[in-house]
Short mmCIF file of C-alpha atoms and ligand atoms in Angstrom, two decimals:
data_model
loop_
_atom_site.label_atom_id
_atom_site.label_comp_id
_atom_site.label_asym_id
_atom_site.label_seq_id
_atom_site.Cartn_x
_atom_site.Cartn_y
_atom_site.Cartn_z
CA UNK J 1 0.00 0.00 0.00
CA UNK J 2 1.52 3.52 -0.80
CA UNK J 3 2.17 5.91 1.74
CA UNK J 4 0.13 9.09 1.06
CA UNK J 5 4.04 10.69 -0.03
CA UNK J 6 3.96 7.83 -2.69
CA UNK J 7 0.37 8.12 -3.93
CA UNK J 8 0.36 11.76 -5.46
CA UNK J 9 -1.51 12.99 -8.47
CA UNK J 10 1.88 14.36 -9.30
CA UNK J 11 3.87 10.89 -9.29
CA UNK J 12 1.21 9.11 -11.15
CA UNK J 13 1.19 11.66 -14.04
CA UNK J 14 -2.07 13.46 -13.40
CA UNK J 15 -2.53 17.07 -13.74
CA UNK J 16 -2.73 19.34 -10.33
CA UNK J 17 -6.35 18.98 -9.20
CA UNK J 18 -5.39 22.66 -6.79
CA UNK J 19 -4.27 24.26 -10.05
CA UNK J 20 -7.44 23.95 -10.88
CA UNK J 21 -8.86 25.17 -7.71
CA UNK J 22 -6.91 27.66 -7.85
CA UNK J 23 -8.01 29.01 -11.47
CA UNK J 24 -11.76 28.27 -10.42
CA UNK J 25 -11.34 30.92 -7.50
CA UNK J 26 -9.56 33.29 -9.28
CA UNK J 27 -12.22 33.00 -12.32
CA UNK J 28 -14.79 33.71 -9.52
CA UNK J 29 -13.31 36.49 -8.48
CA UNK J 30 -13.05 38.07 -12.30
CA UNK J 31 -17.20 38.46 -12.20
CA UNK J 32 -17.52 39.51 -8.40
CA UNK J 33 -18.41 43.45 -8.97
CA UNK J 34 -15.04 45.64 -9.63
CA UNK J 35 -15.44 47.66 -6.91
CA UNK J 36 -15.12 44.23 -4.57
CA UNK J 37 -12.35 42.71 -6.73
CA UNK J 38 -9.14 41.59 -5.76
CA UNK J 39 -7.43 40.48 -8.24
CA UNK J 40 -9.15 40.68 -11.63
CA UNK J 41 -7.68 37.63 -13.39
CA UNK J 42 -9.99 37.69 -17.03
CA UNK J 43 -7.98 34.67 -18.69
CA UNK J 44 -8.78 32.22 -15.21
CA UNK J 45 -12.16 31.19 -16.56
CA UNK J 46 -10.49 29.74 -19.93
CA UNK J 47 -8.90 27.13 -17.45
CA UNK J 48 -12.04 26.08 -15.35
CA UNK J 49 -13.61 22.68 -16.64
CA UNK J 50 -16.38 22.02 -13.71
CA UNK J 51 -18.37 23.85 -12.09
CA UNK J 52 -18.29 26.47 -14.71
CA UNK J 53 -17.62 29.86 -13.47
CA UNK J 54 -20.76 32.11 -11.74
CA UNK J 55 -22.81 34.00 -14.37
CA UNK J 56 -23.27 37.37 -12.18
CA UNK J 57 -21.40 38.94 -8.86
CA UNK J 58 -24.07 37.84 -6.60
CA UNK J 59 -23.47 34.06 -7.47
CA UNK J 60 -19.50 34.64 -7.67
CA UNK J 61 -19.74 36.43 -3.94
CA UNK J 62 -21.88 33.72 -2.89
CA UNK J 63 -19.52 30.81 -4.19
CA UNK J 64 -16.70 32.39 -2.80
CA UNK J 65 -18.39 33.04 0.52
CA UNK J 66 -18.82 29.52 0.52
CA UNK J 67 -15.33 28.55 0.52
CA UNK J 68 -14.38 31.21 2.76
CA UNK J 69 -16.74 30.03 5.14
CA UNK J 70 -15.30 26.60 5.23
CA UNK J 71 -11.86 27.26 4.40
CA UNK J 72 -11.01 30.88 6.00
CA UNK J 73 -7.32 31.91 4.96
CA UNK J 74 -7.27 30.45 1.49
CA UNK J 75 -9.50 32.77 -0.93
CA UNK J 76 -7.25 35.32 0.83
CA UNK J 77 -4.07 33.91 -0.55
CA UNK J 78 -4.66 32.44 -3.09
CA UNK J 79 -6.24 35.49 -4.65
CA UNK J 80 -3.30 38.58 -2.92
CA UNK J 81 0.15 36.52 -2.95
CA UNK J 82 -0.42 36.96 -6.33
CA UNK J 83 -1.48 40.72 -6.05
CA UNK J 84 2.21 40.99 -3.85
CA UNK J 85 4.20 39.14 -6.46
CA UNK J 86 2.88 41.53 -9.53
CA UNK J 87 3.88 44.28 -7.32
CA UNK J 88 7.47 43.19 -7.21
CA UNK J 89 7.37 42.22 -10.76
CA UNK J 90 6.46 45.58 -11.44
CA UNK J 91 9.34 47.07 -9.10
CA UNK J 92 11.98 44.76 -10.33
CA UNK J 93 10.89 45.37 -14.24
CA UNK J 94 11.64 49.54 -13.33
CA UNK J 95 15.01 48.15 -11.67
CA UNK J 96 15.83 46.59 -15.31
CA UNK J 97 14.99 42.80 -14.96
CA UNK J 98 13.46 40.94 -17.82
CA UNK J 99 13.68 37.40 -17.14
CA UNK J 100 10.26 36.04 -15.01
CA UNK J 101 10.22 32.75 -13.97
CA UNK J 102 7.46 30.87 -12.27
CA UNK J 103 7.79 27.57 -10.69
CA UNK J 104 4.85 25.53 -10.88
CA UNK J 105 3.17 27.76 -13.08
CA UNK J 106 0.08 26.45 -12.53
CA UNK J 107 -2.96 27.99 -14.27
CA UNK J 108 -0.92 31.41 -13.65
CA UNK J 109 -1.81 34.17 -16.50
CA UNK J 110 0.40 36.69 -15.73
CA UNK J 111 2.04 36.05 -19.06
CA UNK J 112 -1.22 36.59 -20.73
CA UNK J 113 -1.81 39.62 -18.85
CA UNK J 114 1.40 41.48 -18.70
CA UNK J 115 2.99 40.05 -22.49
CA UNK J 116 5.11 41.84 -24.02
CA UNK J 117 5.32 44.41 -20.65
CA UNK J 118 8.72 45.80 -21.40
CA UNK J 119 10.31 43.15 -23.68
CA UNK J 120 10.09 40.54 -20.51
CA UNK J 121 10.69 36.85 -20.83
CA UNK J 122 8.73 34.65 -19.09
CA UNK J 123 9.97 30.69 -18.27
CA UNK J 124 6.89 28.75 -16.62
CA UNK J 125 8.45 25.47 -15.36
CA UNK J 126 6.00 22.75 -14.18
CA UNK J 127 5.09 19.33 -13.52
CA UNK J 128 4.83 17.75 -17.17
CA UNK J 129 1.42 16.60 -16.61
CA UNK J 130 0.13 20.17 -15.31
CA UNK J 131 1.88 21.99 -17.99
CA UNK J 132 -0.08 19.62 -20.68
CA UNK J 133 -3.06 20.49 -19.32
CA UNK J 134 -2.51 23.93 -19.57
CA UNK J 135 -0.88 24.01 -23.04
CA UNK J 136 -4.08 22.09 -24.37
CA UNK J 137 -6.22 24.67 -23.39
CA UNK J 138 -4.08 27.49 -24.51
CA UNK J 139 -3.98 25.47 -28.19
CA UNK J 140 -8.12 24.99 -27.99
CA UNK J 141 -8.00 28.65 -27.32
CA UNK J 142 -5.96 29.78 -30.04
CA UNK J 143 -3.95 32.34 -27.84
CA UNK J 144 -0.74 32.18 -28.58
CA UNK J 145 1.77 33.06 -25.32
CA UNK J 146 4.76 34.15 -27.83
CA UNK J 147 6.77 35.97 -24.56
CA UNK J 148 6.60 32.00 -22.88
CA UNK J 149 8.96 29.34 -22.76
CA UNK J 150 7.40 26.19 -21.00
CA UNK J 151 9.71 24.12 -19.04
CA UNK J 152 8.93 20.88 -17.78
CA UNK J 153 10.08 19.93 -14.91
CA UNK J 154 9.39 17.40 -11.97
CA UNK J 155 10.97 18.78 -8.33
CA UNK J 156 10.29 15.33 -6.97
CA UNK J 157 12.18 13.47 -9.73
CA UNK J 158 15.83 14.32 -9.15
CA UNK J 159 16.63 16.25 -12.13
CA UNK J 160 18.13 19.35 -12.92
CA UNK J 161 16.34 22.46 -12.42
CA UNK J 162 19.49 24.62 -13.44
CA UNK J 163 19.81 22.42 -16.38
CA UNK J 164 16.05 22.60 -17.48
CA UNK J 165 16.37 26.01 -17.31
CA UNK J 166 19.67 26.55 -19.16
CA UNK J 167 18.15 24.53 -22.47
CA UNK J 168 15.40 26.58 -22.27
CA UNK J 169 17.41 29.88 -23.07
CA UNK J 170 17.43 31.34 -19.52
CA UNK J 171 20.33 33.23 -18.84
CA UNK J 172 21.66 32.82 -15.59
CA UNK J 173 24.19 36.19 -15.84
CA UNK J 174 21.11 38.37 -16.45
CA UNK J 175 18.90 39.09 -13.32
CA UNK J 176 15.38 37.49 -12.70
CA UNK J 177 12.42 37.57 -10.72
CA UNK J 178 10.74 34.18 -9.36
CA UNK J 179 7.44 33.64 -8.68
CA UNK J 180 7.04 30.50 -6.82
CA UNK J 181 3.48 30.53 -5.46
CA UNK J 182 1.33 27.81 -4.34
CA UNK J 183 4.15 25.39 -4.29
CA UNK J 184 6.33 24.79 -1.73
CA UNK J 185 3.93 23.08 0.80
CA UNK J 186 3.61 20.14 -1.76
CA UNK J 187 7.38 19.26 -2.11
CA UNK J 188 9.07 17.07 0.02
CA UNK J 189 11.59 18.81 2.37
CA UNK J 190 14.78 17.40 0.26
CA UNK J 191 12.68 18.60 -3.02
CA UNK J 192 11.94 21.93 -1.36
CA UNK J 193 15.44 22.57 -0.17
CA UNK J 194 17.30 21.10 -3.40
CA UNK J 195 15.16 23.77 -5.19
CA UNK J 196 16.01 26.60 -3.28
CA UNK J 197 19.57 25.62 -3.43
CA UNK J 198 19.54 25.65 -7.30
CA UNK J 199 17.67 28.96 -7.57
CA UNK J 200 20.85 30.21 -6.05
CA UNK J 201 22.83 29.35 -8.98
CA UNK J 202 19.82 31.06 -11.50
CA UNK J 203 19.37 34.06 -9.95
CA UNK J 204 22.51 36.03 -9.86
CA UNK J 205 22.72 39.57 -7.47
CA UNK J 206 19.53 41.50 -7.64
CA UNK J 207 17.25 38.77 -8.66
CA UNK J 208 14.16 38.91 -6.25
CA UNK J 209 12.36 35.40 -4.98
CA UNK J 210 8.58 35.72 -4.23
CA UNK J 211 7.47 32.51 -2.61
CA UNK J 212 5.26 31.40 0.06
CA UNK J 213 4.72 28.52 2.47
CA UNK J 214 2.34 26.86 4.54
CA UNK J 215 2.75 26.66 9.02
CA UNK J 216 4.28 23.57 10.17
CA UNK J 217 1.32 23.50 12.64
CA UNK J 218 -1.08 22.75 9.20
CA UNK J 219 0.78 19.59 8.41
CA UNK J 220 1.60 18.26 11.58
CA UNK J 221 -2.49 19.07 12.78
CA UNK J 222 -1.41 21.40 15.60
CA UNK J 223 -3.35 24.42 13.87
CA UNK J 224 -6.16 25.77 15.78
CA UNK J 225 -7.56 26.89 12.23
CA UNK J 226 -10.01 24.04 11.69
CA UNK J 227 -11.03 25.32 7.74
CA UNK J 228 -6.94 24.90 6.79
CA UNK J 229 -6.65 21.37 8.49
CA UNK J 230 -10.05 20.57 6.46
CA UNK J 231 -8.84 21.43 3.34
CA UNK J 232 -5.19 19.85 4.08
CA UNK J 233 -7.82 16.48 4.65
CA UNK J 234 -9.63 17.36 1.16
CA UNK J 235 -6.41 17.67 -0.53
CA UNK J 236 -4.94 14.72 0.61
CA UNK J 237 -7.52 12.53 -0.46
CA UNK J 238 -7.89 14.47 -3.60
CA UNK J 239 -4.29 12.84 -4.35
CA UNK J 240 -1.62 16.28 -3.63
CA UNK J 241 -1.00 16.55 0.33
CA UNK J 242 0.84 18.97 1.86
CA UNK J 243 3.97 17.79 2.96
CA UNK J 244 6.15 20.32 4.33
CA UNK J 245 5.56 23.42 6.70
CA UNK J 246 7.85 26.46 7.69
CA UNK J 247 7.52 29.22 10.27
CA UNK J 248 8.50 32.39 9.58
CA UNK J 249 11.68 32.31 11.45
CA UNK J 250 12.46 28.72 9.65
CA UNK J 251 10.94 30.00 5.99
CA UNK J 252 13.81 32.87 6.38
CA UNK J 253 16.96 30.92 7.72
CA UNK J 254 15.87 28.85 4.62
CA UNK J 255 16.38 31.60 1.85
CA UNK J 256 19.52 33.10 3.79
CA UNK J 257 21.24 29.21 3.72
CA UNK J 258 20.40 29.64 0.01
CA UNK J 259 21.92 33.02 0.00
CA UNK J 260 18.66 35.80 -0.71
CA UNK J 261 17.97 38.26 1.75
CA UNK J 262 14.57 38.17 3.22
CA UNK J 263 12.88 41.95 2.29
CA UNK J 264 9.76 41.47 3.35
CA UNK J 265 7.03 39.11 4.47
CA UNK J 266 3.29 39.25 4.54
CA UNK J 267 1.05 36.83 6.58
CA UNK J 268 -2.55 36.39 5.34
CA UNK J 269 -3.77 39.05 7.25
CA UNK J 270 -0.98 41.70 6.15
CA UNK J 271 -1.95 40.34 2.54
CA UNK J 272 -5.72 41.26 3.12
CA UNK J 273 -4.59 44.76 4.85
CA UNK J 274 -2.75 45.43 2.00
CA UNK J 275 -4.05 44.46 -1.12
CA UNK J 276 -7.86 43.43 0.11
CA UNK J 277 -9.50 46.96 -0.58
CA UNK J 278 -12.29 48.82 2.11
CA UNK J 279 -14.61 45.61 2.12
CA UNK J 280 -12.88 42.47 1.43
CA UNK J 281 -15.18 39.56 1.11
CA UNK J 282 -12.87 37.16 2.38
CA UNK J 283 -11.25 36.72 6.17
CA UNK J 284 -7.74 36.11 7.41
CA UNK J 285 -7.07 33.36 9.22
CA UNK J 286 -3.24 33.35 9.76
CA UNK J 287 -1.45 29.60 9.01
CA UNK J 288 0.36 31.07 5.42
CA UNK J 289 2.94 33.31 4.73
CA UNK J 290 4.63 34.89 1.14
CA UNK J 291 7.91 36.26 1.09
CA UNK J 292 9.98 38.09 -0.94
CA UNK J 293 13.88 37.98 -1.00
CA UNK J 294 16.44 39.49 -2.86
CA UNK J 295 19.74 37.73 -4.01
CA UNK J 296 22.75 39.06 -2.23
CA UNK J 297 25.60 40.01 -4.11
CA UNK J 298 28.83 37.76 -4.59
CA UNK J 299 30.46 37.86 -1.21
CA UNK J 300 27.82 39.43 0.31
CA UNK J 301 26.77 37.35 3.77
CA UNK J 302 22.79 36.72 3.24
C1 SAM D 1 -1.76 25.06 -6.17
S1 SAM D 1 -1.01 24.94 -7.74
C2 SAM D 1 -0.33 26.59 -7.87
C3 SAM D 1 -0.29 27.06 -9.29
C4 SAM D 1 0.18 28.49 -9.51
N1 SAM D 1 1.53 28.70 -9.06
C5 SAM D 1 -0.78 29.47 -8.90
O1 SAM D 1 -0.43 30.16 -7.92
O2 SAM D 1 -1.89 29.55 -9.41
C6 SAM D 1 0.40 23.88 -7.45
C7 SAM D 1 1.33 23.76 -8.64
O3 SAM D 1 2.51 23.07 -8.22
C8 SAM D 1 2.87 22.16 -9.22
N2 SAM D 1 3.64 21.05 -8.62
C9 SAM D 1 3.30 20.27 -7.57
N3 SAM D 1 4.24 19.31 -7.37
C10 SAM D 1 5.18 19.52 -8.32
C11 SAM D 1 6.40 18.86 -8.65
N4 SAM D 1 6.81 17.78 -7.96
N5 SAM D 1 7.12 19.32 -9.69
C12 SAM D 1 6.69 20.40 -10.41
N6 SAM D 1 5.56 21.07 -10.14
C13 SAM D 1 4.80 20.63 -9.11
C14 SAM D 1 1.55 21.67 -9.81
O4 SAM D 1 1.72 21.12 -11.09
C15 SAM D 1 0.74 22.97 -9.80
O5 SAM D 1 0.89 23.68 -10.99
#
């Protein structure tokens, strides 16, 4: 019998069933009225199979309500980290970078809503099986993504990240920015750290890391938020369970080991202060965190 570590949608070749959670929200959130929107993502809906997204605000506001309810935390992040990473991409874009690369790309569409934005590059690297998915729909579409290179690549399956990224035309003497978003929890620790590791070889002084993590207390049950332990069950028996947890204090001895700076950090309810307007229609229960980090200079101590 497989251990639930062995048993992932990811090993067995499936595409990430939270991707697509992850696009249905963010669809959602496209019809709720503008004035209550947080993040405004019009290419989501082209990746949401079942249910289809809500016809009017009131049904979005409602769905969304719904998972809030159940879930509180998630709608929150899910929705802002990515509000806080297109602020940094905007930052480091004025500071001259134009390589973006985001690991386990997901159903992301910042590509398709920031193209050509100043002559940027984007590299999406992904689990094979997710990136098929995606690059289906995006043929069935007809919307070409001209500013993309897809990279496939498995975290889990010992292979080169640096060396993925290298065939793909990424060039590791130019500065980057890396989105890494909705990730990190479902890695093994070895996976997790190996990455980080390698980033430090891509991004060269100046490049900025935007990532986030889940709280230890989520995967080892000790949360006293009930809706984030219910959805680590749901997930888990949907086939991709979380597997590794940081703290703060851990997530940023991580990056300086790797040799970033941590710049700044936002828990969920910084995110919603932040970025979640006069009336935010979702709630802040604090168990994740996002982080950005800069890559110190040769010889620099991070
Ligand atoms: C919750 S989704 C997040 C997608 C996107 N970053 C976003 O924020 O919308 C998790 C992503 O991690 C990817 N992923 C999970 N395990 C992976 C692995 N072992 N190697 C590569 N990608 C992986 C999945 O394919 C999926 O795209």
């Amino acid at each position: 019998m497989p251990t639930p570590q062995e048993a992932t949608r990811m090993r067995s070749g499936t595409a990430s069933d939270t991707a697509h959670l992850t696009a249905r929200v963010r669809a959602a959130d496209a019809v709720v009225e503008p004035s209550r929107r947080l993040l405004d993502d019009r290419f989501a809906a082209l990746f949401v199979t079942e249910p289809p997204p809500p016809a009017t605000s009131d049904e979005a506001l409602q769905r969304l309500g719904a998972i809030d309810h159940a879930h509180g935390g998630f709608l929150a992040e899910i929705l802002l980290r990515q509000r806080f990473f297109e602020h940094e991409l905007i930052r480091s874009v004025a500071d001259g970078v134009r390589q973006v690369v985001m690991l386990g790309a997901g159903y992301d569409t910042t590509a398709l809503r920031m193209p050509g934005y100043d002559g940027l590059r984007y590299f999406e690297v992904d689990h094979p099986a997710t990136q098929r998915a995606k690059l289906a729909t995006l043929a069935q579409e007809m919307l070409s993504t001209p500013s993309v290179t897809y990279v496939p690549h498995d975290f889990e399956a010992g292979g080169s990240l640096v060396g993925a990224l290298a065939e793909a035309g990424f060039d590791p003497a130019q500065p980057c920015i890396v989105g890494w978003l909705g990730v990190t929890f479902f890695l093994q620790p070895g996976a997790l750290h190996q990455a980080l590791a390698e980033l430090a070889e891509i991004c060269t002084a100046g490049s900025v890391l935007v990532f986030d993590y889940m709280d230890e207390s989520v995967i080892d049950g000790t949360t006293p938020y009930r809706g984030a332990l219910e959805m680590a069950r749901k997930v888990g028996a949907e086939g991709e369970p979380y597997l590794t947890g940081l703290t703060p204090q851990s997530a940023a001895e991580a990056v300086r080991r790797a040799g970033f700076w941590p710049m700044e950090e936002l828990r969920v309810p910084d995110l919603v202060k932040r970025f979640g307007g006069n009336d935010p229609y979702c709630n802040g229960d604090d168990f994740m965190g996002v982080m950005a980090a800069e890559r110190a200079g040769n010889g620099e101590a991070a």
